[in-house]
Amino acid sequence: MAVHSILILGGTTEARQLADALRDMNRFRLKLSLAGRTKVPVEQPVPVRVGGFGGAEGLSNYMKANAIDLLIDATHPYAARISANAAKAADISGVPLIALRRPGWERQAGDLWTEVESVEAAAAALGHEPRRAFLALGRQELLPFEAAPQHDYLVRSVDPVEPPLTLPHVRYLTARGPFNEADERALLADSHIEVIVSKNSGGAASYGKIAAARVLGLPVVMIRRPALPEVPSFQTVKALAAHVDQAFPAIQERGE
């Protein structure tokens, strides 16, 4: 039976779930690619490749060399550069591309959001008066806040922030989600947080802080999602897996 090769660009919970679902179909050769930004990544259900490809051209060459039949972009909604490279590599190589894009969070009654376009704009949106701010961002996205040293920061990241930020008032919390609303509410209250800075990541794993902010009446500086290439996409693991199942049906042996 012919075996189709699928390359998944991952780094998200959904990418891991998708790899698991496709593996259970028992008819694909799967490879999950991780950027390598997380020092201790979660264990994955399929073989993993870590590191960049060298841009769109490098990704295209990799897919040709490894006879990839399908490219799946299941990266984080804010991984705009990787998504752009994936779209370009698909064009160069002729390998079909589909994306897994979870929907963003919708503003609800009681949400006090200030939406901004970038991390730099988020730092500026904190204002001139000192505030206790909770930064729920990746450790590589924190440098712009050094331009606003008047605030007291609580930074939560999966890996330690190294080197530490050159800020007079900053505390670090190393933790990996998911985070539920009750725990987030306790963290925000105990830390006397006055404002949260977050990306609109979507999904349930990190929504707890947004729900907790609503209950506590805390403002949220919400960084909008970047523009991503227009490619065929699905919002759930189930829908994307079903599409792959139909696009690459099992080949029945003669006599079955």
Coordinates of C-alpha atoms in Angstrom, one line a residue:
M1 CA 0.0 0.0 0.0
A2 CA 1.3 3.4 -0.9
V3 CA 2.3 5.5 2.1
H4 CA 1.8 9.3 1.9
S5 CA 4.3 11.6 3.7
I6 CA 2.9 14.5 5.7
L7 CA 5.0 17.3 7.3
I8 CA 3.3 19.2 10.1
L9 CA 4.7 22.5 11.2
G10 CA 3.9 22.5 14.8
G11 CA 4.5 24.0 18.2
T12 CA 0.9 24.1 19.4
T13 CA -1.3 21.8 21.4
E14 CA -3.5 21.3 18.3
A15 CA -0.4 20.2 16.3
R16 CA 0.3 17.5 18.8
Q17 CA -3.4 16.4 18.8
L18 CA -3.4 16.4 15.0
A19 CA -0.3 14.3 14.8
D20 CA -1.9 11.9 17.2
A21 CA -5.1 11.7 15.1
L22 CA -3.3 11.1 11.9
R23 CA -1.0 8.5 13.4
D24 CA -4.1 6.6 14.5
M25 CA -5.1 6.2 10.9
N26 CA -2.1 4.0 10.4
R27 CA -1.4 4.9 6.8
F28 CA 0.8 8.1 6.8
R29 CA 4.5 8.7 7.3
L30 CA 4.4 11.7 9.6
K31 CA 7.0 14.2 10.7
L32 CA 6.4 17.0 13.1
S33 CA 8.6 20.1 12.8
L34 CA 9.3 22.3 15.9
A35 CA 11.1 25.6 15.8
G36 CA 13.1 24.7 18.9
R37 CA 12.3 27.9 20.9
T38 CA 11.0 25.9 23.9
K39 CA 13.9 24.3 25.8
V40 CA 11.9 21.3 27.0
P41 CA 9.2 20.6 24.5
V42 CA 6.2 18.4 25.3
E43 CA 6.6 14.8 24.2
Q44 CA 5.2 14.2 20.8
P45 CA 3.4 11.2 19.3
V46 CA 5.3 11.1 16.0
P47 CA 8.9 11.6 14.9
V48 CA 10.1 15.2 15.4
R49 CA 12.4 17.5 13.5
V50 CA 13.7 20.5 15.5
G51 CA 15.0 23.8 14.0
G52 CA 14.5 26.0 11.0
F53 CA 14.6 25.1 7.3
G54 CA 16.4 28.2 6.0
G55 CA 13.3 30.1 4.8
A56 CA 10.8 29.2 2.1
E57 CA 13.5 27.9 -0.3
G58 CA 15.0 25.6 2.4
L59 CA 11.5 24.3 3.3
S60 CA 10.8 23.6 -0.3
N61 CA 14.1 21.7 -0.8
Y62 CA 13.4 19.7 2.4
M63 CA 9.9 18.7 1.1
K64 CA 11.3 17.7 -2.3
A65 CA 14.2 15.7 -0.8
N66 CA 11.8 13.9 1.6
A67 CA 9.0 13.3 -0.9
I68 CA 6.4 15.2 1.2
D69 CA 2.9 14.8 -0.2
L70 CA 1.2 17.3 2.1
L71 CA 2.3 20.3 4.2
I72 CA 0.2 21.2 7.2
D73 CA 0.7 24.6 8.9
A74 CA -0.4 24.1 12.6
T75 CA 1.9 26.8 14.0
H76 CA 0.9 29.4 16.5
P77 CA -1.5 32.1 15.2
Y78 CA 1.3 34.7 15.7
A79 CA 4.0 32.7 13.8
A80 CA 3.4 34.9 10.7
R81 CA 6.9 34.5 9.3
I82 CA 6.7 30.7 9.4
S83 CA 3.2 30.7 7.9
A84 CA 4.4 33.0 5.1
N85 CA 7.4 30.7 4.4
A86 CA 5.1 27.7 4.3
A87 CA 2.8 29.3 1.7
K88 CA 5.8 30.3 -0.4
A89 CA 7.4 26.9 -0.1
A90 CA 4.2 25.2 -1.2
D91 CA 4.1 27.4 -4.3
I92 CA 7.7 26.7 -5.1
S93 CA 7.5 22.9 -4.6
G94 CA 3.9 22.3 -5.7
V95 CA 3.2 20.4 -2.4
P96 CA -0.4 21.1 -1.3
L97 CA -0.7 23.2 1.9
I98 CA -3.5 23.3 4.4
A99 CA -3.6 25.2 7.7
L100 CA -5.0 24.6 11.2
R101 CA -6.1 28.0 12.5
R102 CA -8.0 28.1 15.7
P103 CA -10.4 31.0 16.0
G104 CA -9.5 34.0 18.1
W105 CA -11.2 35.0 21.3
E106 CA -14.3 37.2 20.9
R107 CA -14.9 40.2 23.1
Q108 CA -17.7 39.5 25.6
A109 CA -19.8 41.7 27.8
G110 CA -17.6 42.9 30.7
D111 CA -14.4 42.6 28.8
L112 CA -12.2 45.7 29.1
W113 CA -9.9 45.3 26.1
T114 CA -7.6 47.8 24.4
E115 CA -6.6 46.3 21.1
V116 CA -3.2 47.1 19.7
E117 CA -1.2 46.0 16.7
S118 CA 2.2 45.0 18.2
V119 CA 4.1 44.3 21.4
E120 CA 5.7 47.8 21.2
A121 CA 2.2 49.3 21.0
A122 CA 1.2 47.2 24.0
A123 CA 4.0 48.6 26.1
A124 CA 3.0 52.1 25.2
A125 CA -0.6 51.4 26.0
L126 CA 0.3 50.8 29.6
G127 CA 0.6 54.5 30.0
H128 CA 2.9 56.8 31.9
E129 CA 1.6 56.1 35.4
P130 CA 3.2 53.1 37.2
R131 CA 0.9 50.0 37.1
R132 CA 1.2 46.4 38.1
A133 CA 1.2 44.5 34.8
F134 CA 0.9 40.8 34.1
L135 CA 2.8 39.9 30.8
A136 CA 1.5 36.6 29.4
L137 CA 3.8 36.6 26.4
G138 CA 6.6 34.5 25.0
R139 CA 10.0 35.2 26.5
Q140 CA 11.4 36.4 23.2
E141 CA 8.7 39.1 23.0
L142 CA 9.5 41.0 26.2
L143 CA 12.3 43.5 25.2
P144 CA 9.9 46.3 24.2
F145 CA 8.8 46.6 27.8
E146 CA 12.3 47.8 28.8
A147 CA 11.1 51.1 27.3
A148 CA 8.5 51.4 30.0
P149 CA 10.5 50.8 33.3
Q150 CA 8.0 52.6 35.5
H151 CA 5.7 49.6 35.8
D152 CA 5.9 46.6 38.1
Y153 CA 5.9 43.5 35.9
L154 CA 4.9 39.9 36.5
V155 CA 6.2 37.8 33.6
R156 CA 5.0 34.3 33.0
S157 CA 6.8 32.1 30.4
V158 CA 7.3 28.4 29.6
D159 CA 11.1 28.8 29.8
P160 CA 13.2 31.1 32.1
V161 CA 13.8 34.6 30.6
E162 CA 17.5 34.7 29.9
P163 CA 19.1 37.1 30.2
P164 CA 16.7 38.8 32.6
L165 CA 15.1 42.1 31.5
T166 CA 16.9 45.3 32.6
L167 CA 13.9 46.5 34.5
P168 CA 13.8 47.7 38.2
H169 CA 10.6 46.0 39.1
V170 CA 10.0 42.6 37.5
R171 CA 9.2 39.1 38.8
Y172 CA 9.3 35.9 36.8
L173 CA 7.0 32.9 36.9
T174 CA 7.9 29.8 34.9
A175 CA 4.8 27.6 34.1
R176 CA 3.2 25.7 31.3
G177 CA -0.5 25.8 30.6
P178 CA -3.3 25.0 30.5
F179 CA -4.4 27.5 33.2
N180 CA -7.9 27.4 34.5
E181 CA -9.9 30.5 35.5
A182 CA -9.9 29.9 39.2
D183 CA -6.2 29.6 39.4
E184 CA -5.7 32.7 37.2
R185 CA -8.1 34.7 39.3
A186 CA -6.1 33.8 42.4
L187 CA -2.8 34.7 40.8
L188 CA -4.1 38.0 39.6
A189 CA -5.6 38.9 42.9
D190 CA -2.7 37.7 45.0
S191 CA -0.2 39.6 42.8
H192 CA -2.4 42.8 42.9
I193 CA -2.3 42.9 39.1
E194 CA -3.9 46.0 37.5
V195 CA -3.6 45.3 33.8
I196 CA -2.9 42.2 31.6
V197 CA -1.0 42.1 28.3
S198 CA -1.9 39.2 26.1
K199 CA -2.0 38.0 22.6
N200 CA -5.3 36.8 21.1
S201 CA -4.1 33.2 20.9
G202 CA -7.5 31.6 20.9
G203 CA -8.3 28.2 22.3
A204 CA -9.0 27.1 25.9
A205 CA -5.5 26.5 27.3
S206 CA -4.7 30.2 28.0
Y207 CA -8.2 31.7 28.1
G208 CA -8.4 31.4 31.9
K209 CA -6.7 34.7 32.4
I210 CA -9.1 36.5 30.1
A211 CA -12.1 35.0 31.9
A212 CA -10.5 35.9 35.2
A213 CA -9.9 39.5 34.1
R214 CA -13.6 39.8 33.2
V215 CA -14.6 38.7 36.6
L216 CA -12.1 40.9 38.4
G217 CA -12.9 43.9 36.2
L218 CA -9.3 44.2 35.0
P219 CA -8.3 45.8 31.7
V220 CA -6.5 43.7 29.0
V221 CA -4.2 45.1 26.4
M222 CA -4.9 42.7 23.6
I223 CA -2.4 42.3 20.8
R224 CA -4.2 41.7 17.5
R225 CA -3.3 38.7 15.3
P226 CA -1.0 39.3 12.4
A227 CA -2.2 38.9 8.8
L228 CA -1.6 35.3 7.5
P229 CA -1.5 33.9 4.0
E230 CA -4.9 32.9 2.5
V231 CA -4.7 29.1 2.2
P232 CA -7.2 26.3 2.7
S233 CA -7.7 26.2 6.5
F234 CA -9.7 24.4 9.2
Q235 CA -10.6 25.6 12.7
T236 CA -10.5 22.3 14.5
V237 CA -8.3 19.2 14.6
K238 CA -11.3 17.0 13.9
A239 CA -12.2 18.9 10.8
L240 CA -8.7 19.0 9.4
A241 CA -8.1 15.3 10.2
A242 CA -11.4 14.4 8.4
H243 CA -10.3 16.3 5.4
V244 CA -6.9 14.5 5.2
D245 CA -8.8 11.2 5.7
Q246 CA -10.9 11.9 2.7
A247 CA -8.1 13.4 0.6
F248 CA -5.8 10.4 1.1
P249 CA -8.2 7.4 1.5
A250 CA -7.0 4.0 2.5
I251 CA -6.1 1.8 -0.5
Q252 CA -7.9 -1.6 -0.1
E253 CA -5.9 -4.7 -0.9
R254 CA -7.4 -6.9 -3.6
G255 CA -9.8 -9.5 -2.3
E256 CA -10.8 -7.4 0.7

